[in-house]
PDB file of C-alpha atoms in Angstrom:
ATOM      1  CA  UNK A  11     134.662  90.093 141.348  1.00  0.00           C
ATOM      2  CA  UNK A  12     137.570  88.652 139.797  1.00  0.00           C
ATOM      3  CA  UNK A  13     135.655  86.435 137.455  1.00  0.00           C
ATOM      4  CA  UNK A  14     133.485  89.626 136.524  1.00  0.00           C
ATOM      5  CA  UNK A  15     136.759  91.645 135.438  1.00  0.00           C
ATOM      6  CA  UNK A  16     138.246  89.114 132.979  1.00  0.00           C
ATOM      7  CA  UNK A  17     135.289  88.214 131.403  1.00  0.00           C
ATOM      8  CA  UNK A  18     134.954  92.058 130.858  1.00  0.00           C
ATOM      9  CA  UNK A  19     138.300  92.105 129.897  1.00  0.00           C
ATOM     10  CA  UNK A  20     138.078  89.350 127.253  1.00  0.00           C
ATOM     11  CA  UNK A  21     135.020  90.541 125.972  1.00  0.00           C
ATOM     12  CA  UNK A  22     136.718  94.225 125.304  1.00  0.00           C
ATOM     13  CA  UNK A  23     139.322  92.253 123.752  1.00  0.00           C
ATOM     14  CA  UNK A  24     137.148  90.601 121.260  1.00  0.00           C
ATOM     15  CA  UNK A  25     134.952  94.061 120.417  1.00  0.00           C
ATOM     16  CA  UNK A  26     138.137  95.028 119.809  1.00  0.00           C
ATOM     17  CA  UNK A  27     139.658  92.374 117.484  1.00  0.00           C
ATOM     18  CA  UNK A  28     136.387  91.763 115.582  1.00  0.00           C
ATOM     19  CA  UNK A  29     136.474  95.636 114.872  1.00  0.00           C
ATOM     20  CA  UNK A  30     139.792  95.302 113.046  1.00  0.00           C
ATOM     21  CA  UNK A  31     139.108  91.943 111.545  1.00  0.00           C
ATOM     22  CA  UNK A  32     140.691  89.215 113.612  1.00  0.00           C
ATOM     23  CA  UNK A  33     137.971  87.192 113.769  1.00  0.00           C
ATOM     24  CA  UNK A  34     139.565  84.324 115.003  1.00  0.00           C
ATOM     25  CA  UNK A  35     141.219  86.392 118.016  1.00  0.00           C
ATOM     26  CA  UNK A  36     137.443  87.784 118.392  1.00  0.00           C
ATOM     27  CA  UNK A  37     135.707  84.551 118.131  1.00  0.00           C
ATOM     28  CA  UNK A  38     138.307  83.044 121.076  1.00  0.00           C
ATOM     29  CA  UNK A  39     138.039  86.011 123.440  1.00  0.00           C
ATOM     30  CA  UNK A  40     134.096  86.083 122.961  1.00  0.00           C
ATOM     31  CA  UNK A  41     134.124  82.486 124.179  1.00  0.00           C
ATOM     32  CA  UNK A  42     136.528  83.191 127.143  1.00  0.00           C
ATOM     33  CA  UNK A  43     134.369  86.212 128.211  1.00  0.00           C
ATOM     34  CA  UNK A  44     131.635  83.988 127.989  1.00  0.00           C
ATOM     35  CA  UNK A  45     133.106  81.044 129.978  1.00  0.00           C
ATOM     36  CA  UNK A  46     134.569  83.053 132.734  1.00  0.00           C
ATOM     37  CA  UNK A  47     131.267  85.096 133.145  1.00  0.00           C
ATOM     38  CA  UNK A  48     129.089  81.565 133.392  1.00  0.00           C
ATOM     39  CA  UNK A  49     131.538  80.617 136.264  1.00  0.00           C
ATOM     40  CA  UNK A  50     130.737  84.055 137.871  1.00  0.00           C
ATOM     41  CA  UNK A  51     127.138  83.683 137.716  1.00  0.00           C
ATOM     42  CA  UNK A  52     127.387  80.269 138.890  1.00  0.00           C
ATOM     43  CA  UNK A  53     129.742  81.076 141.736  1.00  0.00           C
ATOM     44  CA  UNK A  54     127.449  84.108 142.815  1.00  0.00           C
ATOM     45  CA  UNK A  55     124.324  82.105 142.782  1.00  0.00           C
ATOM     46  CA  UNK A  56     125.531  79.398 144.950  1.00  0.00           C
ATOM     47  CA  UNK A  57     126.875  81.807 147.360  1.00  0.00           C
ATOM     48  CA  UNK A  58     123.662  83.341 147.837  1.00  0.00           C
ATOM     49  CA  UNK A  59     121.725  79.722 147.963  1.00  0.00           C
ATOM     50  CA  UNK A  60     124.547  79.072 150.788  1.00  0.00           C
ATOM     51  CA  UNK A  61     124.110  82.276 152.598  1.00  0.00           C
ATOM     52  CA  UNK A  62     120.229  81.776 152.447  1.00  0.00           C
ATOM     53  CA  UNK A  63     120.926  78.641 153.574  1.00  0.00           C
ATOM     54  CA  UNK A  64     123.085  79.367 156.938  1.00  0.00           C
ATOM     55  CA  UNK A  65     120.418  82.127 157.851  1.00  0.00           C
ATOM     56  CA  UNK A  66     122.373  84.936 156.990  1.00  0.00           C
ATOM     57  CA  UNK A  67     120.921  87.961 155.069  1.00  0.00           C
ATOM     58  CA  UNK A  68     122.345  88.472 151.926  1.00  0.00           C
ATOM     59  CA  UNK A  69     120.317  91.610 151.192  1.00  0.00           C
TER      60      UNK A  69
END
């Protein structure tokens, strides 16, 4: 949940920065946020693939 919290972080941040006009801090943080929550999804959905895998239930 890591992942999750900095991407929410970064994407605060650039709400934030392209409210007051720093697009070019917005425009960095939006693609950060974006980034880091592609890894998450990525990361969760090969977890579950794994844990469907092994037998486990993920539910």
């Amino acid at each position: 949940m890591t992942l999750l919290k900095w991407a929410l972080i970064a994407f605060v941040i650039s709400l934030v920065a392209g409210a007051l006009g720093f697009t070019g801090i917005a425009s960095g943080a939006s693609s950060i946020a974006r980034i880091l929550f592609g890894l998450f999804l990525v990361l969760a959905i090969v977890i579950v693939v794994i844990a469907l895998a092994v037998g486990q239930a993920v539910f």
